[in-house]
Amino acid sequence: MSRQPVTVTSNPRSGKRWTSDYACVSSQQDEQTGHSSWLPALPRRIGCILLSVGQDEFHGEVLHTINYVVNQSDYTVQILRNVTQYLSLAKNISVAQIFLPSDIMDDIDKMNVNLNAAADTLTDKTRENSVKIKKVFNLVRSALISVAAIMLVLALIGLVLSILGYQHAIHIFIVSGWLLVAITFILCGVFVILNNAISDTCMAMEEWVENPHAETALSNILPCVDQKTTNQTLIQSKQTINGIVTVVNQFIYTNANANPSKGAQFYYNQSGPLIPPLCYPFDSHMQDSRCGDQEVSIANASLVWQKYTCEVSTAGICTTIGRVTPDIYTQLIAAVNESYALEHYTPLLLSLQDCNFVRDTFRNITSSYCPPLDRYLKTVNAGLALISVGILLCLVLWILYANRPRREEVFVKLSSLIKGKGYRSSFESNSNNDVPSSNTSVEV
């Protein structure tokens, strides 16, 4: 009998004890969740760091590569512009009223038109493609930054709503989170495509370096100058140089080294050792030629001829020994400088003719720019993947946390039901104990 009240009175207490035990377990789980909440956030944080660093480095490297290509294009265009300018200046070369032949001047005019057209085409194509490429990568960068910002906002708002228990609102953010995960995976796919495209482009550049005259899509990135135009420009430059040398030597042979009588047309009292003529840098077949022993090259003509300059009177007549006056010497040097400038651009024109400048550009890109681009792309992909995993884990925690109040309500109802059953069993037990005692007293 003494054990029955203990059993009866312990029934409701057992319900309370079970409730408190659940609360302890729940609080322990909360503590564990609080201490381990950094686990699902860890991939997201690492992903954000990788995404931030990777996309910034990748975007900077892309711009660096594009600017390098544009600079190479500008350098080539500047060569063409300079050749055009020097050819135009050559038309004005004269030594003592001796000019270039008229046919050479006409060829220079025609060539300048072709050179300007080639320079404009190269500039337009390069600028157009660089603008398109920059636009695409700027859009991709904006998408990455937007995803990172939206992810941060959703994570913060979702955390606040989860703590406050706004279930309907948290459901909206859960759906938004799934959409964000989908967008993140789409961006991963986009960067995989970019990675493949850049890898294929780098490989195509390596193949093009081996076969530079093949017509490929790379021609749109940095097109070669039209080979016909470069050939004509190279030939015209050589012809112009030889024409200038002819003008100079014609004056030397007919005027400077002549000994005209006083009062003749080209008399200025020239005397002394004969001035050496200028060497032709190209032969009749426009191939390189060597200077003779009695000739001076274009490179050192100005120093040699300075020794043959005389002093002149106010009338322009030499008062000392010399073959040229200072004024004529200036005209000779101007012609030589023009020839030297055109000769200086001959190797550059040969480079354009063989498309070597494009080959060198692509070779430098494949060796110096492609490896960093590939490395930064992999970093961005890793960051996006970690962000996706982190968001998925956060969504799972949001769902569990949002449903937590319902589980507690169900448990409270269950606990109340257990309490009711405990009090009912206690009441029935007390009633059964009271009935026999009353019967006994009646019998007595």
Tab-separated table of C-alpha atoms in Angstrom:
chain	number	residue	atom	x	y	z
A	1	MET	CA	0.000	0.000	0.000
A	2	SER	CA	2.814	2.384	0.717
A	3	ARG	CA	4.242	1.777	-2.742
A	4	GLN	CA	0.993	2.564	-4.538
A	5	PRO	CA	0.881	6.276	-3.686
A	6	VAL	CA	4.475	6.544	-4.703
A	7	THR	CA	3.669	4.968	-8.025
A	8	VAL	CA	0.544	7.073	-8.450
A	9	THR	CA	2.135	10.318	-7.444
A	10	SER	CA	5.154	9.554	-9.586
A	11	ASN	CA	3.103	9.295	-12.796
A	12	PRO	CA	2.595	13.007	-13.334
A	13	ARG	CA	6.110	13.657	-12.109
A	14	SER	CA	7.427	11.207	-14.686
A	15	GLY	CA	5.672	13.245	-17.357
A	16	LYS	CA	7.296	16.423	-16.040
A	17	ARG	CA	10.651	14.718	-15.835
A	18	TRP	CA	10.321	13.547	-19.443
A	19	THR	CA	9.469	17.081	-20.491
A	20	SER	CA	12.463	18.504	-18.681
A	21	ASP	CA	14.664	15.772	-20.109
A	22	TYR	CA	13.566	16.752	-23.630
A	23	ALA	CA	14.259	20.391	-22.844
A	24	CYS	CA	17.760	19.517	-21.688
A	25	VAL	CA	18.384	17.483	-24.812
A	26	SER	CA	16.950	20.272	-26.924
A	27	SER	CA	19.097	22.863	-25.194
A	28	GLN	CA	22.110	20.624	-25.573
A	29	GLN	CA	21.322	20.281	-29.258
A	30	ASP	CA	20.982	24.048	-29.471
A	31	GLU	CA	24.348	24.452	-27.813
A	32	GLN	CA	25.850	21.884	-30.140
A	33	THR	CA	24.215	23.623	-33.070
A	34	GLY	CA	25.525	26.956	-31.875
A	35	HIS	CA	29.038	25.594	-31.446
A	36	SER	CA	28.936	23.764	-34.789
A	37	SER	CA	27.055	26.410	-36.759
A	38	TRP	CA	30.327	27.422	-38.315
A	39	LEU	CA	30.560	24.054	-40.094
A	40	PRO	CA	27.967	24.787	-42.819
A	41	ALA	CA	29.192	28.367	-43.026
A	42	LEU	CA	32.808	27.305	-43.480
A	43	PRO	CA	32.471	26.220	-47.145
A	44	ARG	CA	30.522	29.372	-47.899
A	45	ARG	CA	33.168	31.588	-46.317
A	46	ILE	CA	36.018	29.820	-48.066
A	47	GLY	CA	34.043	29.957	-51.302
A	48	CYS	CA	33.476	33.688	-50.917
A	49	ILE	CA	37.186	34.262	-50.362
A	50	LEU	CA	38.140	32.136	-53.371
A	51	LEU	CA	35.460	33.769	-55.512
A	52	SER	CA	36.480	37.278	-54.499
A	53	VAL	CA	40.189	36.712	-55.029
A	54	GLY	CA	39.780	34.526	-58.113
A	55	GLN	CA	37.363	36.743	-60.017
A	56	ASP	CA	39.395	39.862	-59.267
A	57	GLU	CA	42.651	38.279	-60.413
A	58	PHE	CA	40.965	36.659	-63.406
A	59	HIS	CA	39.326	39.893	-64.521
A	60	GLY	CA	42.586	41.792	-64.121
A	61	GLU	CA	44.513	39.169	-66.097
A	62	VAL	CA	41.913	39.218	-68.883
A	63	LEU	CA	42.163	43.001	-69.151
A	64	HIS	CA	45.946	42.746	-69.078
A	65	THR	CA	45.884	40.236	-71.937
A	66	ILE	CA	43.450	42.304	-73.992
A	67	ASN	CA	45.485	45.453	-73.436
A	68	TYR	CA	48.604	43.596	-74.514
A	69	VAL	CA	46.937	42.552	-77.775
A	70	VAL	CA	45.644	46.082	-78.339
A	71	ASN	CA	49.103	47.526	-77.670
A	72	GLN	CA	50.634	45.132	-80.176
A	73	SER	CA	48.028	46.187	-82.699
A	74	ASP	CA	48.684	49.860	-81.979
A	75	TYR	CA	52.407	49.264	-82.384
A	76	THR	CA	51.835	47.713	-85.806
A	77	VAL	CA	49.485	50.498	-86.825
A	78	GLN	CA	52.066	53.049	-85.727
A	79	ILE	CA	54.650	51.372	-87.960
A	80	LEU	CA	52.314	51.683	-90.927
A	81	ARG	CA	51.532	55.295	-90.064
A	82	ASN	CA	55.217	56.148	-89.757
A	83	VAL	CA	56.056	54.528	-93.078
A	84	THR	CA	53.229	56.492	-94.667
A	85	GLN	CA	54.531	59.698	-93.130
A	86	TYR	CA	58.123	59.112	-94.259
A	87	LEU	CA	57.009	58.197	-97.762
A	88	SER	CA	55.058	61.443	-97.922
A	89	LEU	CA	58.085	63.390	-96.704
A	90	ALA	CA	60.240	61.720	-99.341
A	91	LYS	CA	58.193	63.451	-102.024
A	92	ASN	CA	59.503	66.781	-100.753
A	93	ILE	CA	63.164	65.754	-100.795
A	94	SER	CA	65.300	67.876	-103.097
A	95	VAL	CA	68.975	68.686	-103.372
A	96	ALA	CA	69.755	71.818	-105.380
A	97	GLN	CA	66.375	71.577	-107.135
A	98	ILE	CA	66.852	67.877	-107.962
A	99	PHE	CA	63.696	65.897	-107.025
A	100	LEU	CA	62.527	62.319	-107.078
A	101	PRO	CA	61.220	61.019	-110.402
A	102	SER	CA	57.515	61.621	-110.975
A	103	ASP	CA	56.704	57.901	-111.277
A	104	ILE	CA	58.080	57.263	-107.777
A	105	MET	CA	55.973	60.111	-106.407
A	106	ASP	CA	52.835	58.655	-108.005
A	107	ASP	CA	53.603	55.225	-106.550
A	108	ILE	CA	54.053	56.799	-103.127
A	109	ASP	CA	50.599	58.389	-103.330
A	110	LYS	CA	48.982	55.074	-104.245
A	111	MET	CA	50.875	53.226	-101.551
A	112	ASN	CA	49.868	55.696	-98.865
A	113	VAL	CA	46.214	55.041	-99.645
A	114	ASN	CA	46.698	51.282	-99.204
A	115	LEU	CA	48.726	51.727	-96.030
A	116	ASN	CA	46.126	53.973	-94.442
A	117	ALA	CA	43.393	51.479	-95.333
A	118	ALA	CA	45.395	48.586	-93.826
A	119	ALA	CA	46.088	50.565	-90.655
A	120	ASP	CA	42.423	51.535	-90.306
A	121	THR	CA	41.291	47.924	-90.812
A	122	LEU	CA	43.714	46.609	-88.210
A	123	THR	CA	42.686	49.273	-85.718
A	124	ASP	CA	38.955	48.762	-86.245
A	125	LYS	CA	39.089	44.967	-85.956
A	126	THR	CA	41.246	44.983	-82.861
A	127	ARG	CA	39.207	47.664	-81.099
A	128	GLU	CA	35.915	46.021	-81.993
A	129	ASN	CA	36.960	42.613	-80.694
A	130	SER	CA	38.526	44.030	-77.545
A	131	VAL	CA	35.301	45.899	-76.739
A	132	LYS	CA	33.243	42.724	-77.232
A	133	ILE	CA	35.551	40.631	-75.066
A	134	LYS	CA	35.647	43.243	-72.303
A	135	LYS	CA	31.857	43.510	-72.373
A	136	VAL	CA	31.419	39.751	-71.926
A	137	PHE	CA	33.856	39.509	-69.039
A	138	ASN	CA	32.429	42.613	-67.366
A	139	LEU	CA	28.985	40.982	-67.458
A	140	VAL	CA	30.388	37.790	-65.957
A	141	ARG	CA	32.143	39.768	-63.246
A	142	SER	CA	28.949	41.687	-62.454
A	143	ALA	CA	27.057	38.403	-62.194
A	144	LEU	CA	29.617	37.007	-59.756
A	145	ILE	CA	29.536	40.103	-57.589
A	146	SER	CA	25.715	40.115	-57.628
A	147	VAL	CA	25.543	36.454	-56.624
A	148	ALA	CA	27.972	37.011	-53.762
A	149	ALA	CA	26.034	40.062	-52.540
A	150	ILE	CA	22.625	38.367	-52.806
A	151	MET	CA	23.973	35.290	-51.065
A	152	LEU	CA	25.228	37.388	-48.164
A	153	VAL	CA	21.925	39.255	-47.836
A	154	LEU	CA	19.865	36.063	-47.980
A	155	ALA	CA	22.093	34.382	-45.438
A	156	LEU	CA	21.781	37.257	-42.966
A	157	ILE	CA	18.030	37.760	-43.429
A	158	GLY	CA	17.416	34.026	-43.356
A	159	LEU	CA	19.342	33.729	-40.096
A	160	VAL	CA	17.354	36.545	-38.492
A	161	LEU	CA	14.013	35.146	-39.648
A	162	SER	CA	14.983	31.674	-38.485
A	163	ILE	CA	15.759	32.977	-35.007
A	164	LEU	CA	12.544	35.003	-34.869
A	165	GLY	CA	10.519	32.058	-36.148
A	166	TYR	CA	8.787	33.706	-39.128
A	167	GLN	CA	7.940	30.476	-40.888
A	168	HIS	CA	6.160	31.881	-43.938
A	169	ALA	CA	8.916	34.380	-44.592
A	170	ILE	CA	11.623	31.790	-44.111
A	171	HIS	CA	9.918	29.587	-46.687
A	172	ILE	CA	10.221	32.411	-49.195
A	173	PHE	CA	13.902	32.751	-48.441
A	174	ILE	CA	14.359	29.007	-48.703
A	175	VAL	CA	12.902	29.103	-52.208
A	176	SER	CA	15.115	32.086	-53.011
A	177	GLY	CA	18.078	30.153	-51.695
A	178	TRP	CA	17.341	27.249	-54.019
A	179	LEU	CA	17.157	29.683	-56.922
A	180	LEU	CA	20.481	31.133	-55.840
A	181	VAL	CA	21.989	27.657	-55.766
A	182	ALA	CA	20.707	27.063	-59.289
A	183	ILE	CA	22.193	30.372	-60.463
A	184	THR	CA	25.487	29.504	-58.798
A	185	PHE	CA	25.634	26.168	-60.586
A	186	ILE	CA	24.805	27.940	-63.859
A	187	LEU	CA	27.717	30.303	-63.258
A	188	CYS	CA	29.907	27.289	-62.588
A	189	GLY	CA	28.869	25.981	-65.978
A	190	VAL	CA	29.596	29.342	-67.586
A	191	PHE	CA	33.082	29.384	-66.117
A	192	VAL	CA	33.668	25.809	-67.205
A	193	ILE	CA	32.770	26.929	-70.728
A	194	LEU	CA	35.097	29.919	-70.377
A	195	ASN	CA	37.840	27.643	-69.121
A	196	ASN	CA	37.424	25.364	-72.121
A	197	ALA	CA	37.250	28.330	-74.495
A	198	ILE	CA	40.423	29.892	-73.107
A	199	SER	CA	42.228	26.542	-73.137
A	200	ASP	CA	41.161	25.938	-76.736
A	201	THR	CA	42.206	29.461	-77.712
A	202	CYS	CA	45.632	29.045	-76.143
A	203	MET	CA	46.047	25.702	-77.875
A	204	ALA	CA	44.912	27.222	-81.175
A	205	MET	CA	47.477	29.996	-80.734
A	206	GLU	CA	50.227	27.431	-80.261
A	207	GLU	CA	49.125	25.638	-83.429
A	208	TRP	CA	48.854	28.928	-85.315
A	209	VAL	CA	52.407	29.835	-84.348
A	210	GLU	CA	53.516	26.704	-86.196
A	211	ASN	CA	51.305	27.504	-89.208
A	212	PRO	CA	50.854	31.291	-89.128
A	213	HIS	CA	49.238	31.802	-92.523
A	214	ALA	CA	46.239	29.566	-91.852
A	215	GLU	CA	42.927	31.413	-91.889
A	216	THR	CA	41.331	30.814	-88.476
A	217	ALA	CA	39.115	32.579	-85.975
A	218	LEU	CA	42.276	33.980	-84.390
A	219	SER	CA	42.470	36.396	-87.309
A	220	ASN	CA	39.689	38.351	-85.629
A	221	ILE	CA	41.718	38.763	-82.441
A	222	LEU	CA	44.823	40.212	-84.079
A	223	PRO	CA	44.681	40.068	-87.873
A	224	CYS	CA	47.790	40.028	-89.987
A	225	VAL	CA	48.342	42.938	-92.301
A	226	ASP	CA	47.405	42.106	-95.869
A	227	GLN	CA	50.422	40.380	-97.379
A	228	LYS	CA	49.981	42.063	-100.750
A	229	THR	CA	49.982	45.474	-99.100
A	230	THR	CA	53.078	44.724	-97.041
A	231	ASN	CA	54.913	43.401	-100.101
A	232	GLN	CA	54.086	46.506	-102.082
A	233	THR	CA	55.026	48.731	-99.157
A	234	LEU	CA	58.351	46.982	-98.732
A	235	ILE	CA	59.172	47.259	-102.428
A	236	GLN	CA	58.025	50.864	-102.580
A	237	SER	CA	60.137	51.765	-99.558
A	238	LYS	CA	63.229	50.230	-101.142
A	239	GLN	CA	62.553	51.975	-104.433
A	240	THR	CA	62.110	55.275	-102.631
A	241	ILE	CA	65.376	54.810	-100.746
A	242	ASN	CA	67.240	54.069	-103.961
A	243	GLY	CA	65.501	57.038	-105.581
A	244	ILE	CA	66.712	59.343	-102.814
A	245	VAL	CA	70.239	57.953	-103.188
A	246	THR	CA	69.999	58.663	-106.920
A	247	VAL	CA	69.012	62.272	-106.223
A	248	VAL	CA	71.942	62.712	-103.825
A	249	ASN	CA	74.492	61.073	-106.109
A	250	GLN	CA	73.227	63.005	-109.106
A	251	PHE	CA	74.035	66.231	-107.304
A	252	ILE	CA	77.418	64.923	-106.155
A	253	TYR	CA	78.485	63.807	-109.619
A	254	THR	CA	77.106	66.761	-111.598
A	255	ASN	CA	77.599	69.614	-109.124
A	256	ALA	CA	79.691	68.955	-106.026
A	257	ASN	CA	82.503	67.002	-107.680
A	258	ALA	CA	82.422	69.078	-110.847
A	259	ASN	CA	84.733	71.978	-111.430
A	260	PRO	CA	82.567	74.453	-113.313
A	261	SER	CA	83.994	77.701	-114.495
A	262	LYS	CA	83.230	80.910	-112.716
A	263	GLY	CA	79.819	82.209	-113.666
A	264	ALA	CA	78.405	78.791	-114.568
A	265	GLN	CA	74.981	77.759	-113.311
A	266	PHE	CA	76.199	75.521	-110.469
A	267	TYR	CA	79.362	77.395	-109.627
A	268	TYR	CA	79.961	78.250	-105.949
A	269	ASN	CA	83.732	77.907	-105.924
A	270	GLN	CA	83.760	74.205	-104.990
A	271	SER	CA	87.248	72.784	-104.659
A	272	GLY	CA	89.370	70.254	-102.834
A	273	PRO	CA	89.097	66.452	-102.555
A	274	LEU	CA	86.089	64.834	-104.201
A	275	ILE	CA	83.178	64.045	-101.945
A	276	PRO	CA	82.396	60.302	-101.829
A	277	PRO	CA	79.026	59.263	-103.251
A	278	LEU	CA	76.262	57.609	-101.271
A	279	CYS	CA	75.980	53.834	-101.285
A	280	TYR	CA	72.886	52.136	-102.684
A	281	PRO	CA	71.533	49.848	-99.940
A	282	PHE	CA	69.595	47.725	-102.476
A	283	ASP	CA	70.483	46.453	-105.919
A	284	SER	CA	68.289	46.419	-109.014
A	285	HIS	CA	66.457	43.329	-107.688
A	286	MET	CA	65.764	45.095	-104.393
A	287	GLN	CA	68.112	42.802	-102.507
A	288	ASP	CA	70.643	44.004	-99.942
A	289	SER	CA	73.908	45.176	-101.467
A	290	ARG	CA	77.326	46.008	-100.066
A	291	CYS	CA	78.946	49.409	-100.307
A	292	GLY	CA	82.055	49.978	-102.387
A	293	ASP	CA	85.346	51.239	-101.057
A	294	GLN	CA	84.769	54.766	-102.364
A	295	GLU	CA	81.174	55.013	-101.133
A	296	VAL	CA	79.700	56.043	-97.806
A	297	SER	CA	76.787	54.333	-96.167
A	298	ILE	CA	73.590	56.014	-95.124
A	299	ALA	CA	74.546	55.519	-91.467
A	300	ASN	CA	77.791	57.557	-91.500
A	301	ALA	CA	77.278	59.888	-94.467
A	302	SER	CA	76.545	62.926	-92.312
A	303	LEU	CA	79.882	62.647	-90.454
A	304	VAL	CA	81.921	62.019	-93.591
A	305	TRP	CA	80.380	64.798	-95.664
A	306	GLN	CA	80.804	67.334	-92.885
A	307	LYS	CA	84.530	67.337	-93.682
A	308	TYR	CA	83.773	68.525	-97.221
A	309	THR	CA	81.758	71.560	-96.130
A	310	CYS	CA	83.161	74.991	-96.908
A	311	GLU	CA	82.575	78.380	-95.384
A	312	VAL	CA	80.592	80.764	-97.541
A	313	SER	CA	80.291	84.484	-98.058
A	314	THR	CA	77.091	86.464	-97.992
A	315	ALA	CA	76.685	85.691	-101.696
A	316	GLY	CA	76.784	81.930	-101.041
A	317	ILE	CA	80.234	81.378	-102.541
A	318	CYS	CA	82.768	79.129	-100.804
A	319	THR	CA	85.597	81.084	-99.221
A	320	THR	CA	87.432	77.964	-98.031
A	321	ILE	CA	88.176	74.582	-99.551
A	322	GLY	CA	85.098	72.400	-99.739
A	323	ARG	CA	82.692	70.690	-102.067
A	324	VAL	CA	79.345	71.659	-100.527
A	325	THR	CA	77.959	74.756	-98.884
A	326	PRO	CA	76.304	74.547	-95.454
A	327	ASP	CA	72.884	74.978	-97.074
A	328	ILE	CA	73.466	72.144	-99.537
A	329	TYR	CA	74.921	70.010	-96.749
A	330	THR	CA	71.661	70.471	-94.829
A	331	GLN	CA	69.689	69.301	-97.868
A	332	LEU	CA	71.944	66.273	-98.271
A	333	ILE	CA	71.545	65.325	-94.614
A	334	ALA	CA	67.762	65.686	-94.852
A	335	ALA	CA	67.743	63.262	-97.779
A	336	VAL	CA	70.033	60.846	-95.946
A	337	ASN	CA	67.900	60.960	-92.803
A	338	GLU	CA	64.811	60.217	-94.864
A	339	SER	CA	66.541	57.228	-96.433
A	340	TYR	CA	67.757	56.057	-93.033
A	341	ALA	CA	64.246	56.243	-91.571
A	342	LEU	CA	62.750	54.223	-94.411
A	343	GLU	CA	65.592	51.707	-94.205
A	344	HIS	CA	65.031	51.420	-90.461
A	345	TYR	CA	61.439	50.294	-91.068
A	346	THR	CA	62.452	47.639	-93.605
A	347	PRO	CA	62.885	44.852	-90.982
A	348	LEU	CA	59.601	45.856	-89.377
A	349	LEU	CA	57.851	45.674	-92.727
A	350	LEU	CA	59.390	42.243	-93.249
A	351	SER	CA	57.939	41.249	-89.886
A	352	LEU	CA	54.525	42.396	-91.032
A	353	GLN	CA	54.973	40.591	-94.320
A	354	ASP	CA	55.682	37.273	-92.585
A	355	CYS	CA	53.114	37.958	-89.853
A	356	ASN	CA	55.901	37.603	-87.314
A	357	PHE	CA	54.437	40.263	-85.041
A	358	VAL	CA	51.256	38.202	-84.626
A	359	ARG	CA	53.291	35.040	-84.098
A	360	ASP	CA	55.389	36.721	-81.424
A	361	THR	CA	52.269	38.115	-79.769
A	362	PHE	CA	50.538	34.734	-79.622
A	363	ARG	CA	53.705	33.013	-78.441
A	364	ASN	CA	54.008	35.487	-75.584
A	365	ILE	CA	50.323	35.074	-74.693
A	366	THR	CA	50.556	31.274	-74.528
A	367	SER	CA	53.667	31.391	-72.353
A	368	SER	CA	52.909	34.349	-70.073
A	369	TYR	CA	49.143	34.922	-70.020
A	370	CYS	CA	47.425	31.566	-70.531
A	371	PRO	CA	48.745	29.810	-67.368
A	372	PRO	CA	47.530	32.559	-64.965
A	373	LEU	CA	44.136	32.705	-66.697
A	374	ASP	CA	43.700	28.947	-66.305
A	375	ARG	CA	44.765	29.085	-62.653
A	376	TYR	CA	42.391	31.933	-61.759
A	377	LEU	CA	39.505	30.243	-63.591
A	378	LYS	CA	39.979	27.121	-61.490
A	379	THR	CA	40.007	29.279	-58.360
A	380	VAL	CA	36.697	30.892	-59.337
A	381	ASN	CA	35.141	27.495	-60.098
A	382	ALA	CA	36.274	26.158	-56.726
A	383	GLY	CA	34.810	29.211	-54.999
A	384	LEU	CA	31.456	28.836	-56.762
A	385	ALA	CA	31.328	25.136	-55.909
A	386	LEU	CA	32.048	25.789	-52.227
A	387	ILE	CA	29.462	28.574	-52.148
A	388	SER	CA	26.864	26.207	-53.619
A	389	VAL	CA	27.652	23.560	-51.010
A	390	GLY	CA	27.549	26.130	-48.218
A	391	ILE	CA	24.180	27.475	-49.361
A	392	LEU	CA	22.771	23.949	-49.556
A	393	LEU	CA	23.826	23.270	-45.976
A	394	CYS	CA	22.358	26.586	-44.855
A	395	LEU	CA	19.074	25.774	-46.577
A	396	VAL	CA	18.888	22.453	-44.756
A	397	LEU	CA	19.490	24.194	-41.428
A	398	TRP	CA	16.896	26.860	-42.290
A	399	ILE	CA	14.313	24.164	-42.990
A	400	LEU	CA	15.083	22.304	-39.768
A	401	TYR	CA	15.074	25.481	-37.708
A	402	ALA	CA	11.864	26.735	-39.308
A	403	ASN	CA	10.068	23.470	-38.438
A	404	ARG	CA	11.378	23.372	-34.867
A	405	PRO	CA	8.408	25.248	-33.251
A	406	ARG	CA	5.965	22.742	-34.723
A	407	ARG	CA	7.866	19.826	-33.245
A	408	GLU	CA	7.782	21.477	-29.819
A	409	GLU	CA	4.021	22.098	-30.099
A	410	VAL	CA	3.436	18.447	-30.938
A	411	PHE	CA	5.588	17.423	-28.025
A	412	VAL	CA	3.699	19.730	-25.622
A	413	LYS	CA	0.400	18.158	-26.668
A	414	LEU	CA	1.879	14.717	-26.191
A	415	SER	CA	3.203	15.717	-22.784
A	416	SER	CA	-0.208	17.077	-21.744
A	417	LEU	CA	-1.847	13.855	-22.833
A	418	ILE	CA	0.608	11.842	-20.762
A	419	LYS	CA	-0.062	14.092	-17.780
A	420	GLY	CA	-3.803	13.554	-18.146
A	421	LYS	CA	-3.411	9.816	-18.255
A	422	GLY	CA	-1.194	9.943	-15.166
A	423	TYR	CA	-3.739	11.909	-13.125
A	424	ARG	CA	-6.567	9.630	-14.281
A	425	SER	CA	-4.708	6.487	-13.264
A	426	SER	CA	-3.896	8.071	-9.907
A	427	PHE	CA	-7.523	8.995	-9.328
A	428	GLU	CA	-8.734	5.482	-10.180
A	429	SER	CA	-6.137	3.952	-7.906
A	430	ASN	CA	-7.192	6.145	-4.987
A	431	SER	CA	-10.811	5.317	-5.622
A	432	ASN	CA	-10.117	1.596	-5.525
A	433	ASN	CA	-8.313	1.965	-2.217
A	434	ASP	CA	-11.145	3.918	-0.649
A	435	VAL	CA	-13.959	1.479	-1.545
A	436	PRO	CA	-12.814	-1.552	0.526
A	437	SER	CA	-12.268	0.540	3.645
A	438	SER	CA	-15.807	1.880	3.530
A	439	ASN	CA	-17.240	-1.577	3.111
A	440	THR	CA	-15.285	-2.809	6.085
A	441	SER	CA	-16.591	-0.096	8.310
A	442	VAL	CA	-20.157	-0.870	7.334
A	443	GLU	CA	-19.746	-4.479	8.171
A	444	VAL	CA	-18.310	-3.596	11.531
